[in-house]
Amino acid sequence: MTAVHRLVIVRHGESSWNQENRFCGWFDADLSEKGVEEARRGAEAIRNAGMKFDIAFTSVLKRAIKTLWTILEGTDQMWLPVVRSWRLNERHYGGLTGLNKAETAAKHGEEQVKIWRRSFDIPPPPMDKDHAYYKVISESRRYKGLKSGELPTCESLKDTIARALPFWNDHIVPEIKAGKNVIIAAHGNSLRGIVKHLENMSDAAIMELNLPTGIPIVYELDKDLKPVKPMQFLGDEETVRKAMEAVAAQGKVKK
Amino acid sequence: MSRPFGSNRLPIGQFSVSVNLSTAVLPYVPVICHLRKQLRSERFDSLRSMTKHKLFLLRHGEGAWNKENRFCSWVDQRLSEAGVTEAQECGRLLKERGYEFDIIFTSILSRSVQTAWLVMEAMGQEWVPVVKSWRLNERHYGALIGLNRAEMALNHGEERVKVWRRSYDVTPPPIDESHPYFNEIYSDRRYVTCDIPKEELPRAESLKEVLERLLPYWNDVISPQIKQGKTVLISAHGNSCRALLKHLEGVSDADIADVTLPTGVPVLLELDDNLRPLKARQLLGDPAKIQAAIKKVEDQGKATVNTK
């Protein structure tokens, strides 16, 4: 297997709601100051590696878009074409959107929360019309082009992956195969969908994987888009080492 | 179309009402005629508002070289701090007025992209699709790129410089390999991604030549979006905006020299279905601020070097 293509993916950094430990999902939270700093360090890592891109993909949520903007600005590539899609959005947390961990446990019970967290295909309760964030999310102009049935009210990880992969196949893969250097700035769960697909991971295995935030992740792919080696992290030695250790330790933590 | 005097049709909505005029009704003819005129113009107004398209043009704000009064043109400068503030204020204004963009076009020069991003951020519309093209780039000033306006006047004479800057079809001398900024521009990767080969990109442009390379993009890419009902923002440069205005408003070759767009002030054009302006262009914002912005640009043009 020879490396023929290169793909870079970046998971956005801390959002204002991450800070408050609230389920964010499709709520359009902004990056916190820490998240902005994470994006800057990501840009620096790409700049130091001298990496150039031809096209960028991102979601329609500002925390991912602004992460991408920071990278493009920091690497002097603001002129690149950028394609935005709801299909790269974070997983939709339905009725849990806006709740913090304590509220969620209080509302639904610890056992139910455990089931949701450990399940690949059980969705949280749907976000209904009287949810505090229903209007600002479901009625946002950005989703007006969606076909009937496409707009979710909640998603399991399986659902998220199922709507992300068509975009990967129809829009991103053709660019990679055409020899373009692609960067994707998105969210933990939509990127899990791409990683699961690239590395042919099982449902159980992908649930154990938490991609580090703000750190550019590089895949070298063969002509069939199979990774020729494990994902590489870009950054200074310490950042990379810490990230690799954190990822390695994930599978071993008992939840 | 001639109609017999006895019957007049009042266009009321989709229906027409026949009015028979007899001598008894004659005193009321002036009122009826006025009513007809009013109804007809109201109907046209409502028809026009049904086909009204909104196009916003925005000339980016101050870049580092604007302060030094140097022709920036295709050199890829970022906005200065003042230019960033201009863009943010523009975004705040547009947000206050409740405008919603469906698609945004920019050039491939960073300062126009940066301006668009700042506006989008202020409006919470970061998700709106952005499309970039060299055809919206600033006018290519050829060999004059990087030169200070005052120095240029000293080297070439005020009159010559005036002709290059303000005539419609006089092209400045072309940039060549000996120019200090030649490599910076032409070895940049972005110019290999254009819709024409790099070798065919301009080496200098008159305003006329700017319009010649802009018009196909306006016709093939931007216009269809507007005709589909999308609200469009074009975030570009002084001369690419002027060239487009000349085309849309039918400004003469002579008169375009006197059209100055202030920086950071959104220009709203309301267009009919044929993309002809329905009324005069509107500069949005506080009138005093707009006046100050216009004066700032005009003063830059008059800058003279201190010979003492």
Coordinates of C-alpha atoms in Angstrom, one line a residue:
Chain A
M1 CA 0.0 0.0 0.0
T2 CA 1.4 3.3 -1.0
A3 CA 0.2 6.7 0.3
V4 CA -1.4 8.5 -2.7
H5 CA -3.7 10.8 -0.9
R6 CA -3.7 12.9 2.2
L7 CA -6.7 13.9 4.3
V8 CA -6.7 16.2 7.4
I9 CA -9.6 16.3 9.8
V10 CA -10.0 18.6 12.8
R11 CA -12.4 18.4 15.6
H12 CA -13.3 21.9 16.9
G13 CA -12.2 22.9 20.4
E14 CA -14.2 23.9 23.5
S15 CA -17.5 25.7 23.0
S16 CA -19.2 27.9 25.5
W17 CA -21.6 25.0 26.2
N18 CA -18.8 22.5 26.7
Q19 CA -17.6 24.8 29.4
E20 CA -21.0 24.5 31.1
N21 CA -21.1 20.8 30.4
R22 CA -24.3 21.1 28.5
F23 CA -25.4 18.8 25.7
C24 CA -24.8 21.0 22.6
G25 CA -25.7 19.0 19.5
W26 CA -27.3 21.2 16.9
F27 CA -27.4 24.3 19.1
D28 CA -25.1 26.9 17.5
A29 CA -22.8 27.6 20.4
D30 CA -19.7 29.7 19.8
L31 CA -16.2 28.6 20.6
S32 CA -15.1 29.6 24.1
E33 CA -11.8 31.5 24.4
K34 CA -10.1 28.2 25.0
G35 CA -11.6 26.8 21.8
V36 CA -10.3 29.8 19.8
E37 CA -6.9 29.2 21.3
E38 CA -7.1 25.5 20.4
A39 CA -7.9 26.5 16.8
R40 CA -5.0 28.9 16.7
R41 CA -2.6 26.1 17.9
G42 CA -4.1 23.8 15.2
A43 CA -3.4 26.5 12.6
E44 CA 0.2 26.8 13.8
A45 CA 0.7 23.1 13.6
I46 CA -0.5 23.0 10.0
R47 CA 1.6 26.1 9.2
N48 CA 4.7 24.5 10.7
A49 CA 4.1 21.3 8.8
G50 CA 3.8 23.4 5.6
M51 CA 0.6 21.7 4.7
K52 CA -1.5 23.1 1.8
F53 CA -5.0 22.3 0.9
D54 CA -7.2 22.7 -2.2
I55 CA -10.7 22.5 -0.6
A56 CA -12.2 22.6 2.8
F57 CA -15.4 21.0 4.2
T58 CA -17.3 21.9 7.4
S59 CA -20.7 21.9 9.0
V60 CA -23.2 24.7 9.3
L61 CA -22.4 25.2 13.0
K62 CA -20.2 28.2 13.8
R63 CA -17.9 26.4 16.2
A64 CA -16.6 24.2 13.3
I65 CA -16.7 27.0 10.7
K66 CA -14.7 29.4 12.9
T67 CA -12.2 26.6 13.7
L68 CA -11.8 26.3 9.9
W69 CA -11.6 30.1 9.4
T70 CA -8.8 30.3 12.1
I71 CA -6.9 27.6 10.3
L72 CA -7.3 29.2 6.8
E73 CA -6.4 32.6 8.2
G74 CA -3.4 31.2 10.1
T75 CA -2.0 29.3 7.1
D76 CA -2.7 32.1 4.5
Q77 CA -5.3 30.0 2.6
M78 CA -8.4 32.2 3.0
W79 CA -9.0 32.0 -0.7
L80 CA -9.7 28.3 -0.6
P81 CA -13.2 27.1 -1.6
V82 CA -15.2 26.1 1.5
V83 CA -18.2 23.8 1.3
R84 CA -20.6 23.7 4.3
S85 CA -23.1 20.9 5.0
W86 CA -25.6 20.1 7.7
R87 CA -24.5 16.5 7.2
L88 CA -21.2 17.2 9.0
N89 CA -23.1 18.7 12.0
E90 CA -22.6 17.3 15.5
R91 CA -25.0 14.6 16.6
H92 CA -28.4 15.9 17.4
Y93 CA -29.1 15.4 21.1
G94 CA -32.8 15.8 20.8
G95 CA -34.6 16.5 24.1
L96 CA -31.3 16.5 26.0
T97 CA -30.1 19.6 24.2
G98 CA -29.3 22.3 26.7
L99 CA -29.3 20.0 29.7
N100 CA -26.2 19.6 31.8
K101 CA -25.1 16.3 33.2
A102 CA -26.8 16.7 36.6
E103 CA -30.0 17.9 35.0
T104 CA -30.0 15.0 32.6
A105 CA -29.5 12.4 35.4
A106 CA -32.2 14.1 37.5
K107 CA -34.7 14.2 34.7
H108 CA -34.1 10.7 33.2
G109 CA -32.4 8.7 35.9
E110 CA -28.8 7.5 36.0
E111 CA -29.6 4.1 34.4
Q112 CA -31.3 5.6 31.3
V113 CA -28.4 8.0 30.9
K114 CA -26.0 5.0 31.0
I115 CA -28.0 3.2 28.3
W116 CA -27.9 6.3 26.0
R117 CA -24.2 6.8 26.6
R118 CA -23.3 3.1 25.9
S119 CA -25.6 2.5 23.0
F120 CA -24.7 2.8 19.3
D121 CA -28.2 2.9 18.1
I122 CA -30.6 4.1 20.8
P123 CA -31.5 7.8 20.2
P124 CA -32.2 10.2 23.1
P125 CA -35.8 11.5 23.4
P126 CA -36.8 13.7 20.4
M127 CA -36.8 17.5 20.7
D128 CA -40.4 18.4 20.4
K129 CA -42.1 21.7 19.5
D130 CA -42.2 23.0 23.1
H131 CA -38.5 22.4 23.8
A132 CA -36.7 25.6 24.7
Y133 CA -34.4 25.4 21.6
Y134 CA -36.8 23.9 19.1
K135 CA -37.5 27.2 17.3
V136 CA -33.9 28.4 17.1
I137 CA -32.7 25.0 15.8
S138 CA -35.4 23.3 13.8
E139 CA -36.7 26.5 12.2
S140 CA -33.3 28.0 11.4
R141 CA -33.1 29.3 7.8
R142 CA -30.0 27.1 7.2
Y143 CA -32.1 24.0 7.2
K144 CA -34.7 25.3 4.8
G145 CA -33.3 23.3 1.9
L146 CA -33.7 19.9 3.6
K147 CA -36.1 17.5 2.2
S148 CA -39.1 16.3 4.3
G149 CA -37.9 13.7 6.7
E150 CA -34.3 14.8 6.6
L151 CA -34.4 17.2 9.5
P152 CA -33.7 15.2 12.7
T153 CA -35.4 15.7 16.1
C154 CA -32.8 13.5 17.7
E155 CA -30.0 11.1 16.7
S156 CA -28.2 8.0 17.9
L157 CA -24.6 7.7 16.9
K158 CA -25.7 5.3 14.2
D159 CA -28.1 8.0 12.8
T160 CA -25.4 10.6 12.8
I161 CA -23.1 8.4 10.8
A162 CA -25.9 7.3 8.5
R163 CA -26.5 10.9 7.4
A164 CA -22.8 12.0 7.4
L165 CA -21.5 9.2 5.1
P166 CA -23.5 10.1 2.0
F167 CA -21.9 13.5 2.1
W168 CA -18.5 11.9 2.5
N169 CA -19.1 9.6 -0.5
D170 CA -20.8 12.1 -2.8
H171 CA -18.8 15.2 -2.1
I172 CA -15.6 14.6 -0.3
V173 CA -14.4 11.3 -1.8
P174 CA -14.5 12.6 -5.4
E175 CA -12.2 15.5 -4.4
I176 CA -9.7 13.3 -2.7
K177 CA -9.7 10.9 -5.7
A178 CA -9.2 13.9 -8.0
G179 CA -5.9 14.5 -6.1
K180 CA -7.2 17.4 -4.0
N181 CA -5.8 18.0 -0.6
V182 CA -8.8 18.1 1.7
I183 CA -9.3 19.4 5.2
I184 CA -12.5 18.7 7.1
A185 CA -13.3 20.8 10.2
A186 CA -16.2 19.3 12.1
H187 CA -17.5 17.6 15.3
G188 CA -16.7 14.6 17.4
N189 CA -19.5 12.4 16.2
S190 CA -19.6 13.4 12.5
L191 CA -15.8 12.8 12.4
R192 CA -16.3 9.5 14.2
G193 CA -18.5 8.5 11.2
I194 CA -15.6 9.2 8.8
V195 CA -13.0 7.5 10.9
K196 CA -15.2 4.4 11.5
H197 CA -15.6 4.2 7.7
L198 CA -11.9 4.8 6.9
E199 CA -10.6 2.3 9.4
N200 CA -13.5 -0.2 9.1
M201 CA -14.1 -0.1 12.9
S202 CA -16.9 -1.9 14.7
D203 CA -19.8 -0.1 16.4
A204 CA -18.3 -1.0 19.8
A205 CA -14.8 0.2 18.8
I206 CA -16.0 3.6 17.5
M207 CA -17.8 4.3 20.7
E208 CA -14.6 3.9 22.6
L209 CA -12.8 6.5 20.4
N210 CA -12.8 10.2 21.4
L211 CA -10.9 12.3 18.9
P212 CA -8.7 15.0 20.5
T213 CA -9.9 18.5 20.0
G214 CA -8.2 21.3 18.1
I215 CA -5.4 18.9 16.9
P216 CA -5.1 18.4 13.2
I217 CA -5.3 14.7 12.4
V218 CA -3.6 13.4 9.3
Y219 CA -4.5 10.3 7.3
E220 CA -2.4 9.0 4.5
L221 CA -4.6 7.0 2.2
D222 CA -3.9 4.6 -0.7
K223 CA -5.7 4.8 -4.0
D224 CA -8.7 3.0 -2.5
L225 CA -8.8 5.5 0.3
K226 CA -7.6 3.0 2.9
P227 CA -5.2 4.4 5.6
V228 CA -1.7 3.2 5.0
K229 CA -0.8 3.9 8.7
P230 CA -2.6 5.0 11.9
M231 CA -3.8 8.5 12.2
Q232 CA -1.1 11.1 12.9
F233 CA -1.5 14.1 15.1
L234 CA 0.1 17.5 14.2
G235 CA 1.6 19.7 16.8
D236 CA 4.5 20.2 19.1
E237 CA 6.0 17.1 20.7
E238 CA 4.3 17.4 24.0
T239 CA 0.8 18.1 22.5
V240 CA 1.1 15.1 20.2
R241 CA 2.4 12.8 22.9
K242 CA -0.4 13.8 25.3
A243 CA -3.1 13.3 22.6
M244 CA -1.8 9.9 21.7
E245 CA -1.7 8.8 25.3
A246 CA -5.2 10.1 25.9
V247 CA -6.5 8.2 22.9
A248 CA -4.7 5.0 23.9
A249 CA -6.1 5.2 27.4
Q250 CA -9.7 5.6 26.3
G251 CA -10.5 2.0 25.6
K252 CA -9.3 1.0 29.0
V253 CA -11.4 3.4 31.1
K254 CA -14.4 1.7 32.8
K255 CA -17.5 3.9 32.5
Chain B
M1 CA -54.6 51.2 -27.2
S2 CA -57.7 53.3 -27.8
R3 CA -60.8 52.8 -25.9
P4 CA -64.3 54.2 -26.6
F5 CA -64.8 57.1 -24.2
G6 CA -67.9 55.5 -22.7
S7 CA -66.3 52.6 -21.1
N8 CA -63.3 52.6 -18.8
R9 CA -61.8 49.7 -17.0
L10 CA -60.5 50.1 -13.6
P11 CA -57.9 47.6 -12.8
I12 CA -58.7 46.5 -9.3
G13 CA -56.6 43.5 -8.4
Q14 CA -57.1 40.9 -11.0
F15 CA -60.5 42.0 -12.0
S16 CA -61.6 44.8 -14.2
V17 CA -64.7 46.8 -13.5
S18 CA -66.4 48.5 -16.4
V19 CA -67.5 52.0 -15.7
N20 CA -70.0 53.7 -18.0
L21 CA -69.6 57.4 -18.1
S22 CA -72.8 59.3 -18.6
T23 CA -73.2 63.1 -18.3
A24 CA -74.4 62.6 -14.8
V25 CA -71.1 61.1 -13.9
L26 CA -69.0 63.7 -15.8
P27 CA -68.2 65.9 -12.7
Y28 CA -66.6 62.9 -11.1
V29 CA -64.3 62.1 -14.0
P30 CA -61.3 63.9 -12.5
V31 CA -61.7 61.8 -9.3
I32 CA -62.1 58.6 -11.2
C33 CA -59.1 59.4 -13.4
H34 CA -57.0 60.1 -10.3
L35 CA -58.3 56.9 -8.7
R36 CA -57.3 54.9 -11.8
K37 CA -53.9 56.5 -11.8
Q38 CA -53.4 55.7 -8.1
L39 CA -54.7 52.1 -8.4
R40 CA -52.5 51.6 -11.4
S41 CA -49.4 52.9 -9.7
E42 CA -50.2 51.0 -6.5
R43 CA -50.6 47.8 -8.5
F44 CA -47.3 48.5 -10.3
D45 CA -45.7 49.1 -6.9
S46 CA -46.9 45.8 -5.6
L47 CA -45.9 44.1 -8.8
R48 CA -42.5 45.7 -8.5
S49 CA -42.1 44.7 -4.9
M50 CA -43.0 41.1 -5.9
T51 CA -40.1 41.1 -8.4
K52 CA -37.7 43.2 -6.2
H53 CA -34.4 41.5 -5.7
K54 CA -31.9 42.7 -3.1
L55 CA -28.2 42.9 -4.0
F56 CA -25.7 44.2 -1.5
L57 CA -22.2 45.4 -2.5
L58 CA -19.5 46.0 0.1
R59 CA -16.1 47.6 -0.5
H60 CA -13.7 46.2 2.1
G61 CA -12.2 48.6 4.7
E62 CA -8.8 49.8 5.3
G63 CA -5.8 47.6 4.6
A64 CA -2.2 48.3 5.8
W65 CA -1.3 49.9 2.4
N66 CA -4.4 52.2 2.3
K67 CA -2.8 54.0 5.3
E68 CA 0.4 54.5 3.3
N69 CA -1.6 55.5 0.2
R70 CA 0.0 52.8 -1.9
F71 CA -1.8 50.9 -4.7
C72 CA -2.5 47.5 -3.2
S73 CA -4.3 45.9 -6.1
W74 CA -3.4 42.2 -6.4
V75 CA -1.0 42.2 -3.5
D76 CA -2.6 40.1 -0.8
Q77 CA -2.9 42.4 2.2
R78 CA -5.0 41.8 5.2
L79 CA -7.3 44.4 6.8
S80 CA -5.7 46.8 9.2
E81 CA -7.3 47.0 12.7
A82 CA -9.4 49.9 11.5
G83 CA -10.5 47.8 8.5
V84 CA -11.6 45.0 10.8
T85 CA -13.7 47.4 12.9
E86 CA -15.3 48.8 9.7
A87 CA -16.3 45.3 8.7
Q88 CA -17.7 44.5 12.2
E89 CA -19.7 47.7 12.3
C90 CA -21.1 47.0 8.8
G91 CA -22.1 43.5 10.0
R92 CA -23.8 45.0 13.1
L93 CA -25.7 47.5 10.9
L94 CA -26.9 44.8 8.5
K95 CA -28.0 42.7 11.5
E96 CA -29.9 45.6 13.1
R97 CA -31.8 46.1 9.8
G98 CA -32.7 42.4 9.8
Y99 CA -31.1 41.5 6.4
E100 CA -30.6 37.8 5.7
F101 CA -28.1 36.6 3.0
D102 CA -28.5 33.4 1.1
I103 CA -25.2 33.5 -0.7
I104 CA -22.0 35.6 -0.5
F105 CA -19.5 36.2 -3.3
T106 CA -15.9 37.4 -2.7
S107 CA -12.7 37.8 -4.6
I108 CA -9.7 35.6 -3.9
L109 CA -7.9 38.4 -2.2
S110 CA -7.8 37.8 1.6
R111 CA -9.1 41.2 2.6
S112 CA -12.4 40.7 0.8
V113 CA -12.8 37.2 2.4
Q114 CA -11.8 38.6 5.8
T115 CA -14.5 41.3 5.4
A116 CA -17.1 38.8 4.5
W117 CA -16.3 36.6 7.5
L118 CA -16.4 39.5 9.9
V119 CA -19.8 40.5 8.5
M120 CA -21.1 37.0 8.7
E121 CA -19.9 36.6 12.3
A122 CA -21.6 39.8 13.4
M123 CA -24.8 38.7 11.8
G124 CA -24.7 35.1 13.1
Q125 CA -24.7 33.9 9.4
E126 CA -21.4 32.0 9.4
W127 CA -23.3 29.1 7.8
V128 CA -24.2 31.0 4.6
P129 CA -22.4 29.6 1.5
V130 CA -19.4 31.7 0.3
V131 CA -18.2 31.5 -3.3
K132 CA -14.8 33.1 -4.3
S133 CA -13.5 34.2 -7.7
W134 CA -10.6 36.1 -9.1
R135 CA -13.1 37.9 -11.4
L136 CA -14.1 40.0 -8.3
N137 CA -10.5 40.9 -7.6
E138 CA -9.5 44.5 -7.3
R139 CA -8.4 46.2 -10.5
H140 CA -4.9 45.2 -11.5
Y141 CA -2.7 48.3 -11.4
G142 CA 0.2 46.8 -13.3
A143 CA 3.6 48.5 -12.8
L144 CA 1.9 51.0 -10.5
I145 CA 1.3 48.3 -7.8
G146 CA 3.0 49.2 -4.5
L147 CA 3.8 52.7 -5.5
N148 CA 2.7 55.6 -3.3
R149 CA 0.2 57.9 -5.1
A150 CA 2.2 61.0 -4.3
E151 CA 5.5 59.4 -5.4
M152 CA 3.7 58.3 -8.6
A153 CA 2.6 61.9 -9.2
L154 CA 6.2 63.0 -8.7
N155 CA 7.6 60.3 -11.1
H156 CA 5.0 60.5 -13.9
G157 CA 3.2 63.8 -13.3
E158 CA -0.1 64.5 -11.8
E159 CA -2.0 64.5 -15.1
R160 CA -0.7 61.1 -16.2
V161 CA -1.6 59.6 -12.9
K162 CA -5.0 61.1 -13.0
V163 CA -5.6 59.6 -16.4
W164 CA -4.5 56.1 -15.2
R165 CA -6.7 56.4 -12.2
R166 CA -9.8 58.0 -13.5
S167 CA -10.1 57.2 -17.2
Y168 CA -12.3 54.4 -18.1
D169 CA -10.2 52.7 -20.8
V170 CA -6.6 53.7 -20.3
T171 CA -4.5 50.7 -19.1
P172 CA -1.5 51.4 -16.8
P173 CA 1.9 50.0 -17.8
P174 CA 2.0 46.2 -17.2
I175 CA 3.7 44.5 -14.3
D176 CA 6.8 42.5 -15.3
E177 CA 9.3 40.1 -13.8
S178 CA 11.5 43.0 -12.6
H179 CA 8.7 44.4 -10.4
P180 CA 9.3 43.8 -6.7
Y181 CA 5.8 42.3 -6.3
F182 CA 5.7 40.2 -9.4
N183 CA 6.7 36.9 -7.9
E184 CA 4.6 37.4 -4.8
I185 CA 1.6 37.6 -7.0
Y186 CA 2.2 35.2 -9.8
S187 CA 3.8 32.4 -7.9
D188 CA 0.8 32.3 -5.5
R189 CA -1.0 28.9 -5.8
R190 CA -4.4 30.6 -5.9
Y191 CA -3.7 31.8 -9.4
V192 CA -3.4 28.3 -10.7
T193 CA -6.9 27.6 -9.5
C194 CA -8.6 30.2 -11.7
D195 CA -11.0 29.4 -14.5
I196 CA -8.4 30.6 -17.1
P197 CA -4.8 29.6 -17.3
K198 CA -2.4 31.7 -15.2
E199 CA -0.6 32.9 -18.3
E200 CA -3.9 34.6 -19.4
L201 CA -4.4 36.5 -16.2
P202 CA -4.0 40.2 -16.5
R203 CA -0.7 42.1 -16.1
A204 CA -2.5 45.5 -15.9
E205 CA -6.1 46.7 -16.2
S206 CA -8.2 49.7 -17.1
L207 CA -11.6 49.9 -15.4
K208 CA -13.0 48.8 -18.7
E209 CA -10.9 45.6 -18.6
V210 CA -12.1 45.0 -15.1
L211 CA -15.7 44.9 -16.3
E212 CA -14.8 42.7 -19.2
R213 CA -13.5 39.9 -16.9
L214 CA -16.2 40.5 -14.3
L215 CA -19.2 40.5 -16.6
P216 CA -19.1 36.8 -17.5
Y217 CA -19.1 36.0 -13.8
W218 CA -21.9 38.3 -13.1
N219 CA -24.0 36.9 -16.0
D220 CA -23.2 33.2 -15.5
V221 CA -22.8 32.8 -11.8
I222 CA -24.2 35.7 -9.7
S223 CA -27.3 36.7 -11.8
P224 CA -28.9 33.3 -11.8
Q225 CA -28.7 33.3 -7.9
I226 CA -30.4 36.6 -7.8
K227 CA -33.1 35.6 -10.3
Q228 CA -33.7 32.5 -8.1
G229 CA -34.7 34.9 -5.4
K230 CA -31.5 34.7 -3.3
T231 CA -30.4 37.7 -1.4
V232 CA -26.8 38.2 -2.5
L233 CA -23.9 40.0 -0.8
I234 CA -20.8 40.8 -2.9
S235 CA -17.8 41.5 -0.7
A236 CA -15.2 43.0 -3.0
H237 CA -13.1 46.0 -3.8
G238 CA -13.4 49.7 -4.9
N239 CA -13.0 49.1 -8.6
S240 CA -14.7 45.8 -9.0
C241 CA -17.7 47.3 -7.2
R242 CA -17.5 50.4 -9.4
A243 CA -17.3 48.4 -12.6
L244 CA -20.4 46.4 -11.6
L245 CA -22.3 49.5 -10.7
K246 CA -21.4 51.1 -14.0
H247 CA -22.9 48.0 -15.7
L248 CA -26.0 47.8 -13.6
E249 CA -26.8 51.5 -13.5
G250 CA -25.7 52.3 -17.1
V251 CA -23.2 55.0 -15.9
S252 CA -21.4 56.6 -18.8
D253 CA -17.6 56.1 -19.4
A254 CA -17.1 59.7 -18.4
D255 CA -19.4 59.8 -15.4
I256 CA -18.0 56.6 -13.8
A257 CA -14.8 58.6 -12.9
D258 CA -16.9 60.6 -10.4
V259 CA -18.4 57.5 -8.7
T260 CA -16.7 56.9 -5.4
L261 CA -17.7 54.1 -3.1
P262 CA -16.8 54.6 0.6
T263 CA -15.2 51.7 2.4
G264 CA -17.2 49.6 4.8
V265 CA -20.5 51.0 3.8
P266 CA -23.0 48.5 2.5
V267 CA -24.6 49.5 -0.8
L268 CA -28.1 48.2 -1.4
L269 CA -29.4 47.8 -5.0
E270 CA -33.0 46.8 -5.5
L271 CA -33.4 45.2 -8.9
D272 CA -36.3 44.0 -11.0
D273 CA -36.5 40.7 -12.6
N274 CA -34.3 41.8 -15.4
L275 CA -31.8 43.0 -12.8
R276 CA -32.3 46.6 -13.6
P277 CA -32.3 49.0 -10.6
L278 CA -35.8 50.0 -9.4
K279 CA -34.4 53.0 -7.7
A280 CA -31.2 54.8 -6.9
R281 CA -28.5 52.8 -5.0
Q282 CA -28.8 53.2 -1.2
L283 CA -25.8 53.6 1.0
L284 CA -26.9 52.1 4.4
G285 CA -26.1 53.6 7.7
D286 CA -25.8 56.8 9.6
P287 CA -25.6 59.7 7.0
A288 CA -22.9 61.5 8.9
K289 CA -20.7 58.4 9.0
I290 CA -21.3 57.8 5.3
Q291 CA -20.3 61.3 4.5
A292 CA -17.2 61.0 6.6
A293 CA -16.3 57.7 4.8
I294 CA -16.8 59.3 1.4
K295 CA -14.6 62.2 2.3
K296 CA -11.9 59.9 3.6
V297 CA -11.7 58.1 0.2
E298 CA -11.8 61.3 -1.8
D299 CA -9.0 62.8 0.4
Q300 CA -6.8 59.8 -0.3
G301 CA -7.0 60.5 -3.9
K302 CA -5.8 64.1 -3.4
A303 CA -2.8 63.3 -1.2
T304 CA 0.3 65.1 -2.1
V305 CA 3.8 64.5 -0.9
N306 CA 5.4 67.1 1.3
T307 CA 8.3 68.4 -0.7
K308 CA 9.9 70.4 2.1

